[in-house]
mmCIF file of C-alpha atoms in Angstrom:
data_model
loop_
_atom_site.group_PDB
_atom_site.id
_atom_site.type_symbol
_atom_site.label_atom_id
_atom_site.label_comp_id
_atom_site.label_asym_id
_atom_site.label_seq_id
_atom_site.Cartn_x
_atom_site.Cartn_y
_atom_site.Cartn_z
ATOM 1 C CA MET A 1 0.000 0.000 0.000
ATOM 2 C CA ILE A 2 2.772 2.418 0.903
ATOM 3 C CA VAL A 3 4.566 1.704 -2.390
ATOM 4 C CA VAL A 4 1.379 2.355 -4.372
ATOM 5 C CA ALA A 5 0.922 5.643 -2.468
ATOM 6 C CA LYS A 6 4.521 6.596 -3.248
ATOM 7 C CA TYR A 7 3.981 6.097 -6.977
ATOM 8 C CA ILE A 8 0.707 8.033 -6.909
ATOM 9 C CA VAL A 9 2.591 10.972 -5.364
ATOM 10 C CA ILE A 10 5.431 10.635 -7.881
ATOM 11 C CA PHE A 11 2.884 10.630 -10.720
ATOM 12 C CA PHE A 12 1.332 13.767 -9.199
ATOM 13 C CA GLY A 13 4.776 15.412 -9.159
ATOM 14 C CA LEU A 14 5.221 14.539 -12.828
ATOM 15 C CA ALA A 15 1.764 15.986 -13.553
ATOM 16 C CA LEU A 16 2.792 19.227 -11.840
ATOM 17 C CA ILE A 17 5.862 19.367 -14.071
ATOM 18 C CA PHE A 18 3.676 18.807 -17.138
ATOM 19 C CA PHE A 19 1.206 21.494 -16.021
ATOM 20 C CA SER A 20 4.032 23.963 -15.470
ATOM 21 C CA PHE A 21 4.845 23.711 -19.172
ATOM 22 C CA LEU A 22 1.145 23.979 -20.040
ATOM 23 C CA PHE A 23 0.862 27.126 -17.871
ATOM 24 C CA PHE A 24 3.879 28.682 -19.535
ATOM 25 C CA PHE A 25 3.416 27.713 -23.170
ATOM 26 C CA LYS A 26 -0.379 27.263 -23.449
ATOM 27 C CA PRO A 27 -1.951 29.466 -20.746
ATOM 28 C CA GLN A 28 -5.224 29.796 -22.672
ATOM 29 C CA LYS A 29 -5.652 25.999 -22.703
ATOM 30 C CA ALA A 30 -4.959 25.928 -18.939
ATOM 31 C CA LYS A 31 -7.682 28.555 -18.426
ATOM 32 C CA GLU A 32 -10.142 26.396 -20.376
ATOM 33 C CA ILE A 33 -9.350 23.399 -18.165
ATOM 34 C CA ILE A 34 -9.748 25.466 -14.981
ATOM 35 C CA ALA A 35 -13.117 26.784 -16.195
ATOM 36 C CA LYS A 36 -14.427 23.220 -16.579
ATOM 37 C CA ALA A 37 -13.970 22.353 -12.885
ATOM 38 C CA GLY A 38 -17.341 21.480 -11.425
ATOM 39 C CA SER A 39 -19.081 21.848 -14.791
ATOM 40 C CA THR A 40 -20.672 18.366 -14.636
ATOM 41 C CA TYR A 41 -21.146 15.856 -11.862
ATOM 42 C CA LEU A 42 -18.670 13.515 -13.544
ATOM 43 C CA ILE A 43 -15.938 16.162 -13.863
ATOM 44 C CA ASN A 44 -16.629 17.545 -10.374
ATOM 45 C CA TYR A 45 -16.478 14.273 -8.485
ATOM 46 C CA THR A 46 -13.655 12.859 -10.608
ATOM 47 C CA GLU A 47 -11.578 15.956 -9.830
ATOM 48 C CA LEU A 48 -12.408 15.801 -6.127
ATOM 49 C CA GLY A 49 -11.904 12.027 -5.961
ATOM 50 C CA ILE A 50 -8.460 12.384 -7.506
ATOM 51 C CA ARG A 51 -7.649 15.214 -5.070
ATOM 52 C CA LEU A 52 -8.749 13.002 -2.176
ATOM 53 C CA LEU A 53 -6.712 10.042 -3.470
ATOM 54 C CA ILE A 54 -3.590 12.198 -3.892
ATOM 55 C CA GLY A 55 -4.059 13.618 -0.395
ATOM 56 C CA ILE A 56 -4.329 10.148 1.124
ATOM 57 C CA ALA A 57 -1.272 9.065 -0.883
ATOM 58 C CA PHE A 58 0.732 12.035 0.459
ATOM 59 C CA VAL A 59 -0.142 11.096 4.052
ATOM 60 C CA ILE A 60 0.586 7.374 3.583
ATOM 61 C CA SER A 61 3.819 7.893 1.631
ATOM 62 C CA SER A 62 5.127 10.580 4.000
ATOM 63 C CA LYS A 63 6.938 7.847 5.952
ATOM 64 C CA LEU A 64 9.173 7.256 2.921
ATOM 65 C CA ALA A 65 9.678 10.911 2.021
ATOM 66 C CA LEU A 66 12.490 13.256 3.000
ATOM 67 C CA TYR A 67 9.912 15.861 4.063
ATOM 68 C CA VAL A 68 7.640 13.874 6.382
ATOM 69 C CA LEU A 69 5.849 16.802 8.035
ATOM 70 C CA GLN A 70 5.426 18.760 4.811
ATOM 71 C CA PHE A 71 3.981 15.723 3.015
ATOM 72 C CA LYS A 72 1.494 15.202 5.842
ATOM 73 C CA VAL A 73 0.455 18.871 5.798
ATOM 74 C CA VAL A 74 -0.052 18.836 2.013
ATOM 75 C CA GLY A 75 -1.885 15.512 2.247
ATOM 76 C CA TYR A 76 -4.276 16.603 4.972
ATOM 77 C CA PHE A 77 -4.891 19.903 3.177
ATOM 78 C CA LEU A 78 -5.837 18.018 0.006
ATOM 79 C CA ILE A 79 -8.062 15.611 1.951
ATOM 80 C CA VAL A 80 -9.908 18.347 3.844
ATOM 81 C CA SER A 81 -10.293 20.565 0.765
ATOM 82 C CA ALA A 82 -11.684 17.654 -1.259
ATOM 83 C CA LEU A 83 -14.196 16.774 1.450
ATOM 84 C CA VAL A 84 -15.279 20.399 1.867
ATOM 85 C CA LEU A 85 -15.675 20.891 -1.888
ATOM 86 C CA MET A 86 -17.757 17.705 -2.069
ATOM 87 C CA CYS A 87 -20.253 19.492 0.200
ATOM 88 C CA VAL A 88 -20.340 22.653 -1.933
ATOM 89 C CA PRO A 89 -23.134 22.733 -4.505
ATOM 90 C CA ILE A 90 -21.791 21.911 -7.965
ATOM 91 C CA LYS A 91 -23.108 25.198 -9.409
ATOM 92 C CA LYS A 92 -21.131 27.205 -6.833
ATOM 93 C CA HIS A 93 -17.965 25.223 -7.546
ATOM 94 C CA ASN A 94 -18.335 25.736 -11.289
ATOM 95 C CA GLN A 95 -19.175 29.427 -10.861
ATOM 96 C CA PHE A 96 -16.006 29.906 -8.805
ATOM 97 C CA SER A 97 -13.938 28.018 -11.394
ATOM 98 C CA ARG A 98 -15.334 30.019 -14.313
ATOM 99 C CA ASN A 99 -14.755 33.317 -12.481
ATOM 100 C CA ALA A 100 -11.201 32.290 -11.615
ATOM 101 C CA ALA A 101 -10.505 31.347 -15.236
ATOM 102 C CA ILE A 102 -11.822 34.720 -16.423
ATOM 103 C CA LYS A 103 -9.679 36.661 -13.938
ATOM 104 C CA LEU A 104 -6.533 34.608 -14.580
ATOM 105 C CA LYS A 105 -4.480 36.480 -17.102
ATOM 106 C CA PRO A 106 -1.972 34.430 -19.128
ATOM 107 C CA ILE A 107 0.902 36.283 -17.443
ATOM 108 C CA TYR A 108 -0.306 35.036 -14.030
ATOM 109 C CA LEU A 109 -0.151 31.453 -15.233
ATOM 110 C CA LYS A 110 3.302 32.051 -16.687
ATOM 111 C CA ILE A 111 4.408 33.424 -13.300
ATOM 112 C CA CYS A 112 2.987 30.324 -11.546
ATOM 113 C CA ALA A 113 4.689 27.924 -13.959
ATOM 114 C CA PRO A 114 8.136 27.937 -12.268
ATOM 115 C CA PHE A 115 6.524 27.276 -8.872
ATOM 116 C CA SER A 116 4.601 24.306 -10.261
ATOM 117 C CA LEU A 117 7.809 23.057 -11.887
ATOM 118 C CA ALA A 118 9.825 23.437 -8.671
ATOM 119 C CA PHE A 119 7.165 21.771 -6.503
ATOM 120 C CA GLY A 120 6.840 18.914 -8.994
ATOM 121 C CA ILE A 121 10.600 18.330 -8.986
ATOM 122 C CA ILE A 122 10.729 18.457 -5.177
ATOM 123 C CA VAL A 123 7.884 15.928 -4.934
ATOM 124 C CA VAL A 124 9.505 13.538 -7.422
ATOM 125 C CA LEU A 125 12.916 13.763 -5.742
ATOM 126 C CA ALA A 126 11.558 13.613 -2.162
ATOM 127 C CA PHE A 127 11.735 9.855 -1.774
ATOM 128 C CA LYS A 128 14.715 8.073 -0.258
#
Protein backbone atom coordinates (compact mmCIF):
# COMPACT_ATOMS: atom_id res chain seq x y z
CA MET A 1 0.00 0.00 0.00
CA ILE A 2 2.77 2.42 0.90
CA VAL A 3 4.57 1.70 -2.39
CA VAL A 4 1.38 2.36 -4.37
CA ALA A 5 0.92 5.64 -2.47
CA LYS A 6 4.52 6.60 -3.25
CA TYR A 7 3.98 6.10 -6.98
CA ILE A 8 0.71 8.03 -6.91
CA VAL A 9 2.59 10.97 -5.36
CA ILE A 10 5.43 10.64 -7.88
CA PHE A 11 2.88 10.63 -10.72
CA PHE A 12 1.33 13.77 -9.20
CA GLY A 13 4.78 15.41 -9.16
CA LEU A 14 5.22 14.54 -12.83
CA ALA A 15 1.76 15.99 -13.55
CA LEU A 16 2.79 19.23 -11.84
CA ILE A 17 5.86 19.37 -14.07
CA PHE A 18 3.68 18.81 -17.14
CA PHE A 19 1.21 21.49 -16.02
CA SER A 20 4.03 23.96 -15.47
CA PHE A 21 4.84 23.71 -19.17
CA LEU A 22 1.14 23.98 -20.04
CA PHE A 23 0.86 27.13 -17.87
CA PHE A 24 3.88 28.68 -19.53
CA PHE A 25 3.42 27.71 -23.17
CA LYS A 26 -0.38 27.26 -23.45
CA PRO A 27 -1.95 29.47 -20.75
CA GLN A 28 -5.22 29.80 -22.67
CA LYS A 29 -5.65 26.00 -22.70
CA ALA A 30 -4.96 25.93 -18.94
CA LYS A 31 -7.68 28.55 -18.43
CA GLU A 32 -10.14 26.40 -20.38
CA ILE A 33 -9.35 23.40 -18.17
CA ILE A 34 -9.75 25.47 -14.98
CA ALA A 35 -13.12 26.78 -16.20
CA LYS A 36 -14.43 23.22 -16.58
CA ALA A 37 -13.97 22.35 -12.88
CA GLY A 38 -17.34 21.48 -11.42
CA SER A 39 -19.08 21.85 -14.79
CA THR A 40 -20.67 18.37 -14.64
CA TYR A 41 -21.15 15.86 -11.86
CA LEU A 42 -18.67 13.51 -13.54
CA ILE A 43 -15.94 16.16 -13.86
CA ASN A 44 -16.63 17.54 -10.37
CA TYR A 45 -16.48 14.27 -8.48
CA THR A 46 -13.66 12.86 -10.61
CA GLU A 47 -11.58 15.96 -9.83
CA LEU A 48 -12.41 15.80 -6.13
CA GLY A 49 -11.90 12.03 -5.96
CA ILE A 50 -8.46 12.38 -7.51
CA ARG A 51 -7.65 15.21 -5.07
CA LEU A 52 -8.75 13.00 -2.18
CA LEU A 53 -6.71 10.04 -3.47
CA ILE A 54 -3.59 12.20 -3.89
CA GLY A 55 -4.06 13.62 -0.39
CA ILE A 56 -4.33 10.15 1.12
CA ALA A 57 -1.27 9.06 -0.88
CA PHE A 58 0.73 12.04 0.46
CA VAL A 59 -0.14 11.10 4.05
CA ILE A 60 0.59 7.37 3.58
CA SER A 61 3.82 7.89 1.63
CA SER A 62 5.13 10.58 4.00
CA LYS A 63 6.94 7.85 5.95
CA LEU A 64 9.17 7.26 2.92
CA ALA A 65 9.68 10.91 2.02
CA LEU A 66 12.49 13.26 3.00
CA TYR A 67 9.91 15.86 4.06
CA VAL A 68 7.64 13.87 6.38
CA LEU A 69 5.85 16.80 8.03
CA GLN A 70 5.43 18.76 4.81
CA PHE A 71 3.98 15.72 3.01
CA LYS A 72 1.49 15.20 5.84
CA VAL A 73 0.45 18.87 5.80
CA VAL A 74 -0.05 18.84 2.01
CA GLY A 75 -1.88 15.51 2.25
CA TYR A 76 -4.28 16.60 4.97
CA PHE A 77 -4.89 19.90 3.18
CA LEU A 78 -5.84 18.02 0.01
CA ILE A 79 -8.06 15.61 1.95
CA VAL A 80 -9.91 18.35 3.84
CA SER A 81 -10.29 20.56 0.77
CA ALA A 82 -11.68 17.65 -1.26
CA LEU A 83 -14.20 16.77 1.45
CA VAL A 84 -15.28 20.40 1.87
CA LEU A 85 -15.67 20.89 -1.89
CA MET A 86 -17.76 17.71 -2.07
CA CYS A 87 -20.25 19.49 0.20
CA VAL A 88 -20.34 22.65 -1.93
CA PRO A 89 -23.13 22.73 -4.50
CA ILE A 90 -21.79 21.91 -7.96
CA LYS A 91 -23.11 25.20 -9.41
CA LYS A 92 -21.13 27.21 -6.83
CA HIS A 93 -17.97 25.22 -7.55
CA ASN A 94 -18.33 25.74 -11.29
CA GLN A 95 -19.17 29.43 -10.86
CA PHE A 96 -16.01 29.91 -8.81
CA SER A 97 -13.94 28.02 -11.39
CA ARG A 98 -15.33 30.02 -14.31
CA ASN A 99 -14.76 33.32 -12.48
CA ALA A 100 -11.20 32.29 -11.61
CA ALA A 101 -10.50 31.35 -15.24
CA ILE A 102 -11.82 34.72 -16.42
CA LYS A 103 -9.68 36.66 -13.94
CA LEU A 104 -6.53 34.61 -14.58
CA LYS A 105 -4.48 36.48 -17.10
CA PRO A 106 -1.97 34.43 -19.13
CA ILE A 107 0.90 36.28 -17.44
CA TYR A 108 -0.31 35.04 -14.03
CA LEU A 109 -0.15 31.45 -15.23
CA LYS A 110 3.30 32.05 -16.69
CA ILE A 111 4.41 33.42 -13.30
CA CYS A 112 2.99 30.32 -11.55
CA ALA A 113 4.69 27.92 -13.96
CA PRO A 114 8.14 27.94 -12.27
CA PHE A 115 6.52 27.28 -8.87
CA SER A 116 4.60 24.31 -10.26
CA LEU A 117 7.81 23.06 -11.89
CA ALA A 118 9.82 23.44 -8.67
CA PHE A 119 7.17 21.77 -6.50
CA GLY A 120 6.84 18.91 -8.99
CA ILE A 121 10.60 18.33 -8.99
CA ILE A 122 10.73 18.46 -5.18
CA VAL A 123 7.88 15.93 -4.93
CA VAL A 124 9.50 13.54 -7.42
CA LEU A 125 12.92 13.76 -5.74
CA ALA A 126 11.56 13.61 -2.16
CA PHE A 127 11.73 9.85 -1.77
CA LYS A 128 14.72 8.07 -0.26
